[in-house]
PDB file of C-alpha atoms in Angstrom:
ATOM      1  CA  UNK A   4      84.166  99.839 102.482  1.00 52.00           C
ATOM      2  CA  UNK A   5      84.256 102.268 105.393  1.00 55.00           C
ATOM      3  CA  UNK A   6      85.587 105.755 104.523  1.00 61.00           C
ATOM      4  CA  UNK A   7      88.308 105.620 107.191  1.00 76.00           C
ATOM      5  CA  UNK A   8      90.327 102.389 107.235  1.00 91.00           C
ATOM      6  CA  UNK A   9      90.988 100.816 110.623  1.00 95.00           C
ATOM      7  CA  UNK A  10      94.444 100.838 112.201  1.00 97.00           C
ATOM      8  CA  UNK A  11      95.117  98.055 114.685  1.00 97.00           C
ATOM      9  CA  UNK A  12      96.309  98.703 118.220  1.00 97.00           C
ATOM     10  CA  UNK A  13      99.488  96.753 117.422  1.00 97.00           C
ATOM     11  CA  UNK A  14     100.353  99.158 114.620  1.00 98.00           C
ATOM     12  CA  UNK A  15      99.525 102.176 116.780  1.00 97.00           C
ATOM     13  CA  UNK A  16     101.891 100.827 119.436  1.00 97.00           C
ATOM     14  CA  UNK A  17     104.638 100.333 116.846  1.00 97.00           C
ATOM     15  CA  UNK A  18     104.221 103.835 115.379  1.00 97.00           C
ATOM     16  CA  UNK A  19     102.426 106.124 117.858  1.00 95.00           C
ATOM     17  CA  UNK A  20     103.042 109.144 115.618  1.00 93.00           C
ATOM     18  CA  UNK A  21     101.212 107.612 112.645  1.00 97.00           C
ATOM     19  CA  UNK A  22      98.528 109.687 110.918  1.00 97.00           C
ATOM     20  CA  UNK A  23      96.433 108.881 107.872  1.00 97.00           C
ATOM     21  CA  UNK A  24      94.254 111.139 105.759  1.00 97.00           C
ATOM     22  CA  UNK A  25      91.823 109.511 103.349  1.00 97.00           C
ATOM     23  CA  UNK A  26      90.610 111.074 100.106  1.00 98.00           C
ATOM     24  CA  UNK A  27      87.500 109.328  98.786  1.00 97.00           C
ATOM     25  CA  UNK A  28      86.469 109.952  95.173  1.00 98.00           C
ATOM     26  CA  UNK A  29      83.567 108.799  92.998  1.00 98.00           C
ATOM     27  CA  UNK A  30      82.791 109.504  89.367  1.00 98.00           C
ATOM     28  CA  UNK A  31      86.445 109.425  88.358  1.00 98.00           C
ATOM     29  CA  UNK A  32      87.602 109.244  84.763  1.00 97.00           C
ATOM     30  CA  UNK A  33      90.947 107.555  84.252  1.00 98.00           C
ATOM     31  CA  UNK A  34      93.042 107.419  81.093  1.00 97.00           C
ATOM     32  CA  UNK A  35      96.584 106.716  79.967  1.00 97.00           C
ATOM     33  CA  UNK A  36      99.317 109.104  81.051  1.00 98.00           C
ATOM     34  CA  UNK A  37      99.491 112.161  78.838  1.00 97.00           C
ATOM     35  CA  UNK A  38     101.285 115.465  78.529  1.00 97.00           C
ATOM     36  CA  UNK A  39      99.354 117.042  81.397  1.00 97.00           C
ATOM     37  CA  UNK A  40     100.032 114.295  83.904  1.00 97.00           C
ATOM     38  CA  UNK A  41     103.637 114.047  82.725  1.00 97.00           C
ATOM     39  CA  UNK A  42     104.103 117.760  83.350  1.00 98.00           C
ATOM     40  CA  UNK A  43     102.765 117.335  86.882  1.00 98.00           C
ATOM     41  CA  UNK A  44     105.316 114.603  87.552  1.00 98.00           C
ATOM     42  CA  UNK A  45     108.155 116.745  86.203  1.00 97.00           C
ATOM     43  CA  UNK A  46     107.009 119.652  88.369  1.00 98.00           C
ATOM     44  CA  UNK A  47     106.868 117.346  91.399  1.00 98.00           C
ATOM     45  CA  UNK A  48     110.453 116.270  90.777  1.00 98.00           C
ATOM     46  CA  UNK A  49     111.486 119.929  90.738  1.00 97.00           C
ATOM     47  CA  UNK A  50     109.623 120.602  93.987  1.00 98.00           C
ATOM     48  CA  UNK A  51     111.314 117.589  95.547  1.00 98.00           C
ATOM     49  CA  UNK A  52     114.789 118.743  94.527  1.00 97.00           C
ATOM     50  CA  UNK A  53     114.125 122.162  96.029  1.00 97.00           C
ATOM     51  CA  UNK A  54     112.806 120.570  99.225  1.00 96.00           C
ATOM     52  CA  UNK A  55     115.843 118.347  99.649  1.00 97.00           C
ATOM     53  CA  UNK A  56     118.404 121.018  98.827  1.00 97.00           C
ATOM     54  CA  UNK A  57     121.001 118.487  97.742  1.00 96.00           C
ATOM     55  CA  UNK A  58     120.288 115.892 100.438  1.00 97.00           C
ATOM     56  CA  UNK A  59     119.396 112.297  99.635  1.00 97.00           C
ATOM     57  CA  UNK A  60     115.712 111.416 100.194  1.00 98.00           C
ATOM     58  CA  UNK A  61     116.485 109.186 103.186  1.00 97.00           C
ATOM     59  CA  UNK A  62     118.093 112.161 104.954  1.00 98.00           C
ATOM     60  CA  UNK A  63     114.759 113.962 105.137  1.00 98.00           C
ATOM     61  CA  UNK A  64     113.423 113.694 108.727  1.00 98.00           C
ATOM     62  CA  UNK A  65     110.106 112.206 107.582  1.00 98.00           C
ATOM     63  CA  UNK A  66     111.809 109.557 105.490  1.00 98.00           C
ATOM     64  CA  UNK A  67     114.194 108.816 108.357  1.00 98.00           C
ATOM     65  CA  UNK A  68     111.187 108.202 110.610  1.00 98.00           C
ATOM     66  CA  UNK A  69     109.768 105.724 108.103  1.00 98.00           C
ATOM     67  CA  UNK A  70     113.106 103.908 107.997  1.00 98.00           C
ATOM     68  CA  UNK A  71     113.026 103.555 111.784  1.00 97.00           C
ATOM     69  CA  UNK A  72     109.521 102.071 111.691  1.00 97.00           C
ATOM     70  CA  UNK A  73     110.409  99.677 108.878  1.00 97.00           C
ATOM     71  CA  UNK A  74     113.342  98.464 110.944  1.00 97.00           C
ATOM     72  CA  UNK A  75     111.054  98.052 113.963  1.00 96.00           C
ATOM     73  CA  UNK A  76     108.832  95.534 112.189  1.00 96.00           C
ATOM     74  CA  UNK A  77     111.771  93.598 110.753  1.00 95.00           C
ATOM     75  CA  UNK A  78     112.117  95.076 107.277  1.00 95.00           C
ATOM     76  CA  UNK A  79     115.392  96.374 105.862  1.00 93.00           C
ATOM     77  CA  UNK A  80     114.614  99.962 104.808  1.00 92.00           C
ATOM     78  CA  UNK A  81     117.564 100.222 102.434  1.00 90.00           C
ATOM     79  CA  UNK A  82     116.207  97.262 100.462  1.00 93.00           C
ATOM     80  CA  UNK A  83     112.433  97.624 100.836  1.00 95.00           C
ATOM     81  CA  UNK A  84     111.870 101.362 100.920  1.00 97.00           C
ATOM     82  CA  UNK A  85     108.615 103.092 101.732  1.00 97.00           C
ATOM     83  CA  UNK A  86     106.792 104.192  98.592  1.00 98.00           C
ATOM     84  CA  UNK A  87     107.622 107.898  98.933  1.00 98.00           C
ATOM     85  CA  UNK A  88     111.351 107.313  99.299  1.00 98.00           C
ATOM     86  CA  UNK A  89     111.391 104.837  96.411  1.00 97.00           C
ATOM     87  CA  UNK A  90     109.601 107.297  94.131  1.00 98.00           C
ATOM     88  CA  UNK A  91     111.791 110.188  95.271  1.00 98.00           C
ATOM     89  CA  UNK A  92     114.940 108.268  94.378  1.00 98.00           C
ATOM     90  CA  UNK A  93     113.548 107.601  90.898  1.00 97.00           C
ATOM     91  CA  UNK A  94     112.492 111.222  90.477  1.00 98.00           C
ATOM     92  CA  UNK A  95     116.073 112.374  90.987  1.00 96.00           C
ATOM     93  CA  UNK A  96     117.510 110.091  88.298  1.00 96.00           C
ATOM     94  CA  UNK A  97     117.833 110.843  84.597  1.00 94.00           C
ATOM     95  CA  UNK A  98     115.049 108.350  83.860  1.00 93.00           C
ATOM     96  CA  UNK A  99     112.632 110.215  86.105  1.00 95.00           C
ATOM     97  CA  UNK A 100     109.289 109.036  87.427  1.00 97.00           C
ATOM     98  CA  UNK A 101     107.299 106.261  85.761  1.00 96.00           C
ATOM     99  CA  UNK A 102     104.159 107.176  83.863  1.00 97.00           C
ATOM    100  CA  UNK A 103     101.411 104.698  84.815  1.00 97.00           C
ATOM    101  CA  UNK A 104      98.002 106.238  84.170  1.00 98.00           C
ATOM    102  CA  UNK A 105      96.359 109.552  84.992  1.00 98.00           C
ATOM    103  CA  UNK A 106      95.109 108.716  88.499  1.00 98.00           C
ATOM    104  CA  UNK A 107      98.353 107.060  89.560  1.00 98.00           C
ATOM    105  CA  UNK A 108     100.345 109.953  88.101  1.00 98.00           C
ATOM    106  CA  UNK A 109      98.283 112.417  90.156  1.00 98.00           C
ATOM    107  CA  UNK A 110      98.880 110.752  93.488  1.00 98.00           C
ATOM    108  CA  UNK A 111     102.513 109.980  92.678  1.00 98.00           C
ATOM    109  CA  UNK A 112     103.071 113.671  91.933  1.00 98.00           C
ATOM    110  CA  UNK A 113     101.702 114.657  95.343  1.00 98.00           C
ATOM    111  CA  UNK A 114     103.706 111.919  97.059  1.00 98.00           C
ATOM    112  CA  UNK A 115     106.993 113.011  95.492  1.00 98.00           C
ATOM    113  CA  UNK A 116     106.500 116.739  95.916  1.00 98.00           C
ATOM    114  CA  UNK A 117     105.483 116.362  99.560  1.00 98.00           C
ATOM    115  CA  UNK A 118     107.592 113.317 100.516  1.00 98.00           C
ATOM    116  CA  UNK A 119     104.519 111.539 101.865  1.00 98.00           C
ATOM    117  CA  UNK A 120     103.603 107.928 101.059  1.00 98.00           C
ATOM    118  CA  UNK A 121     100.354 107.976  99.067  1.00 98.00           C
ATOM    119  CA  UNK A 122      98.467 104.922  97.869  1.00 97.00           C
ATOM    120  CA  UNK A 123      95.460 104.573  95.598  1.00 98.00           C
ATOM    121  CA  UNK A 124      92.950 101.716  95.674  1.00 97.00           C
ATOM    122  CA  UNK A 125      89.983 100.935  93.447  1.00 97.00           C
ATOM    123  CA  UNK A 126      87.132 101.168  95.953  1.00 96.00           C
ATOM    124  CA  UNK A 127      84.987  98.757  93.947  1.00 96.00           C
ATOM    125  CA  UNK A 128      87.620  96.026  94.316  1.00 96.00           C
ATOM    126  CA  UNK A 129      87.987  96.272  98.072  1.00 96.00           C
ATOM    127  CA  UNK A 130      86.123  93.527  99.922  1.00 95.00           C
ATOM    128  CA  UNK A 131      84.964  94.701 103.317  1.00 92.00           C
ATOM    129  CA  UNK A 132      86.817  97.382 105.229  1.00 91.00           C
ATOM    130  CA  UNK A 133      90.493  98.130 104.755  1.00 95.00           C
ATOM    131  CA  UNK A 134      92.669  97.696 107.799  1.00 97.00           C
ATOM    132  CA  UNK A 135      96.303  98.169 108.714  1.00 98.00           C
ATOM    133  CA  UNK A 136      97.539  95.242 110.794  1.00 98.00           C
ATOM    134  CA  UNK A 137     100.575  93.227 111.754  1.00 98.00           C
ATOM    135  CA  UNK A 138     100.478  90.031 109.725  1.00 98.00           C
ATOM    136  CA  UNK A 139     100.311  86.513 111.114  1.00 97.00           C
ATOM    137  CA  UNK A 140     102.270  85.276 108.091  1.00 95.00           C
ATOM    138  CA  UNK A 141      99.378  83.165 106.813  1.00 95.00           C
ATOM    139  CA  UNK A 142      97.599  85.849 104.793  1.00 95.00           C
ATOM    140  CA  UNK A 143      97.525  85.625 100.999  1.00 95.00           C
ATOM    141  CA  UNK A 144      99.105  88.337  98.879  1.00 95.00           C
ATOM    142  CA  UNK A 145      98.348  87.820  95.203  1.00 93.00           C
ATOM    143  CA  UNK A 146     100.954  89.381  92.931  1.00 91.00           C
ATOM    144  CA  UNK A 147     102.468  88.878  89.494  1.00 85.00           C
ATOM    145  CA  UNK A 148     105.953  87.466  88.992  1.00 83.00           C
ATOM    146  CA  UNK A 149     107.394  86.929  85.519  1.00 81.00           C
ATOM    147  CA  UNK A 150     103.999  87.579  83.988  1.00 79.00           C
ATOM    148  CA  UNK A 151     102.291  84.864  86.041  1.00 83.00           C
ATOM    149  CA  UNK A 152     100.007  85.271  89.040  1.00 86.00           C
ATOM    150  CA  UNK A 153     101.589  84.020  92.241  1.00 91.00           C
ATOM    151  CA  UNK A 154     100.602  83.953  95.901  1.00 94.00           C
ATOM    152  CA  UNK A 155     103.017  85.188  98.545  1.00 93.00           C
ATOM    153  CA  UNK A 156     102.677  85.373 102.305  1.00 95.00           C
ATOM    154  CA  UNK A 157     103.939  88.279 104.395  1.00 96.00           C
ATOM    155  CA  UNK A 158     106.405  87.741 107.195  1.00 96.00           C
ATOM    156  CA  UNK A 159     104.931  87.282 110.650  1.00 97.00           C
ATOM    157  CA  UNK A 160     104.787  90.703 112.309  1.00 97.00           C
ATOM    158  CA  UNK A 161     105.066  92.575 109.023  1.00 97.00           C
ATOM    159  CA  UNK A 162     102.769  95.615 108.754  1.00 98.00           C
ATOM    160  CA  UNK A 163     100.306  95.153 105.887  1.00 98.00           C
ATOM    161  CA  UNK A 164      97.164  96.663 104.463  1.00 98.00           C
ATOM    162  CA  UNK A 165      94.467  94.072 103.953  1.00 97.00           C
ATOM    163  CA  UNK A 166      90.751  93.600 103.316  1.00 96.00           C
ATOM    164  CA  UNK A 167      88.474  90.581 103.773  1.00 95.00           C
ATOM    165  CA  UNK A 168      90.063  88.774 100.801  1.00 95.00           C
ATOM    166  CA  UNK A 169      93.734  89.209 101.645  1.00 96.00           C
ATOM    167  CA  UNK A 170      96.693  91.559 101.703  1.00 97.00           C
ATOM    168  CA  UNK A 171      96.468  94.555  99.376  1.00 97.00           C
ATOM    169  CA  UNK A 172      99.868  96.096 100.158  1.00 97.00           C
ATOM    170  CA  UNK A 173     102.936  94.541 101.763  1.00 97.00           C
ATOM    171  CA  UNK A 174     105.396  96.115 104.185  1.00 97.00           C
ATOM    172  CA  UNK A 175     103.054  98.966 105.000  1.00 97.00           C
ATOM    173  CA  UNK A 176     103.298 100.868 101.706  1.00 97.00           C
ATOM    174  CA  UNK A 177     106.121  99.104  99.897  1.00 96.00           C
ATOM    175  CA  UNK A 178     104.362  97.008  97.245  1.00 95.00           C
ATOM    176  CA  UNK A 179     100.712  97.071  96.214  1.00 95.00           C
ATOM    177  CA  UNK A 180      99.018  94.006  94.784  1.00 95.00           C
ATOM    178  CA  UNK A 181      97.350  94.159  91.364  1.00 95.00           C
ATOM    179  CA  UNK A 182      93.884  93.182  92.609  1.00 95.00           C
ATOM    180  CA  UNK A 183      92.968  96.635  93.927  1.00 96.00           C
ATOM    181  CA  UNK A 184      95.192  98.920  91.874  1.00 96.00           C
ATOM    182  CA  UNK A 185      93.774 101.833  89.883  1.00 98.00           C
ATOM    183  CA  UNK A 186      93.165 100.953  86.242  1.00 97.00           C
ATOM    184  CA  UNK A 187      91.607 102.789  83.332  1.00 96.00           C
ATOM    185  CA  UNK A 188      88.297 101.188  84.317  1.00 97.00           C
ATOM    186  CA  UNK A 189      88.390 102.696  87.816  1.00 98.00           C
ATOM    187  CA  UNK A 190      85.524 105.061  88.652  1.00 98.00           C
ATOM    188  CA  UNK A 191      85.745 105.096  92.472  1.00 98.00           C
ATOM    189  CA  UNK A 192      88.959 105.389  94.409  1.00 97.00           C
ATOM    190  CA  UNK A 193      90.268 105.710  97.929  1.00 97.00           C
ATOM    191  CA  UNK A 194      93.613 107.444  98.371  1.00 98.00           C
ATOM    192  CA  UNK A 195      95.624 106.999 101.571  1.00 97.00           C
ATOM    193  CA  UNK A 196      98.136 109.624 102.647  1.00 98.00           C
ATOM    194  CA  UNK A 197     100.329 108.356 105.496  1.00 98.00           C
ATOM    195  CA  UNK A 198     102.682 110.233 107.762  1.00 98.00           C
ATOM    196  CA  UNK A 199     104.765 109.790 110.892  1.00 98.00           C
ATOM    197  CA  UNK A 200     106.036 112.265 113.442  1.00 96.00           C
ATOM    198  CA  UNK A 201     107.874 114.626 113.043  1.00 96.00           C
ATOM    199  CA  UNK A 202     105.728 115.644 110.042  1.00 97.00           C
ATOM    200  CA  UNK A 203     103.010 118.044 111.264  1.00 97.00           C
ATOM    201  CA  UNK A 204      99.460 116.805 110.657  1.00 97.00           C
ATOM    202  CA  UNK A 205      98.535 120.037 108.796  1.00 98.00           C
ATOM    203  CA  UNK A 206     101.202 119.184 106.201  1.00 98.00           C
ATOM    204  CA  UNK A 207      99.459 115.890 105.451  1.00 98.00           C
ATOM    205  CA  UNK A 208      96.085 117.622 105.323  1.00 98.00           C
ATOM    206  CA  UNK A 209      97.478 120.180 102.855  1.00 98.00           C
ATOM    207  CA  UNK A 210      98.766 117.350 100.668  1.00 98.00           C
ATOM    208  CA  UNK A 211      95.340 115.688 100.766  1.00 98.00           C
ATOM    209  CA  UNK A 212      93.712 118.965  99.732  1.00 98.00           C
ATOM    210  CA  UNK A 213      96.158 119.257  96.826  1.00 98.00           C
ATOM    211  CA  UNK A 214      95.330 115.744  95.662  1.00 98.00           C
ATOM    212  CA  UNK A 215      91.596 116.375  95.997  1.00 98.00           C
ATOM    213  CA  UNK A 216      91.942 119.477  93.848  1.00 98.00           C
ATOM    214  CA  UNK A 217      93.785 117.536  91.150  1.00 98.00           C
ATOM    215  CA  UNK A 218      91.153 114.774  91.150  1.00 98.00           C
ATOM    216  CA  UNK A 219      88.381 117.351  90.759  1.00 98.00           C
ATOM    217  CA  UNK A 220      90.279 119.126  87.999  1.00 98.00           C
ATOM    218  CA  UNK A 221      90.927 116.018  85.924  1.00 98.00           C
ATOM    219  CA  UNK A 222      87.558 114.360  86.614  1.00 97.00           C
ATOM    220  CA  UNK A 223      85.025 117.205  86.306  1.00 96.00           C
ATOM    221  CA  UNK A 224      81.760 116.247  87.964  1.00 95.00           C
ATOM    222  CA  UNK A 225      83.403 113.812  90.374  1.00 98.00           C
ATOM    223  CA  UNK A 226      82.585 113.805  94.079  1.00 98.00           C
ATOM    224  CA  UNK A 227      85.708 114.085  96.194  1.00 98.00           C
ATOM    225  CA  UNK A 228      85.736 113.996  99.999  1.00 97.00           C
ATOM    226  CA  UNK A 229      88.731 114.555 102.275  1.00 97.00           C
ATOM    227  CA  UNK A 230      88.129 112.735 105.544  1.00 96.00           C
ATOM    228  CA  UNK A 231      89.550 114.058 108.829  1.00 95.00           C
ATOM    229  CA  UNK A 232      93.027 112.975 109.829  1.00 95.00           C
ATOM    230  CA  UNK A 233      93.000 109.895 112.004  1.00 93.00           C
TER     231      UNK A 233
END
């Protein structure tokens, strides 16, 4: 896959303030969640609470901007929230953030602390280049429902991430499919940090640098590259 995923003109027109920063990593070592990754998630929840100062996540200006964009492509943001808002809401509950595996915990911690949607894909499972497009409604999205694999189709006009095989994430960054998710067998990953105006681009770049540092710390010997904001 190409290091910087393509963003279609239609998506740029819908969200002219959109910026993505890609962190590419090879030689990763993944493992089940443990005390170290759990502590990072707890710390992220504390950073989030301090950032919000008693406000609800959707009242943050960056989250409000995502809600406006979701509405613009026909999604109801109070029902299908962007990934950062959904995680932030969970972080502020008694149950706290889910523990998935080390790599997912790392990028979830950065997402929650910074209120930036962050996604992680297994680079070896991507077919062709990743691209952010508005769906025709005919694309396949393979997911799991009730323990069984099922195929869904996005709504026409919905913003989706896709590769040559099909959709990898629906409603921009709402729900990732299992085909490309990070598992304990993952050794190469691509992490997408996504922002909208009014968030300054340097804030997204700082978040990417934080994630890169965590990947290097927990996978000594890995090669981690932060690509320029695009």
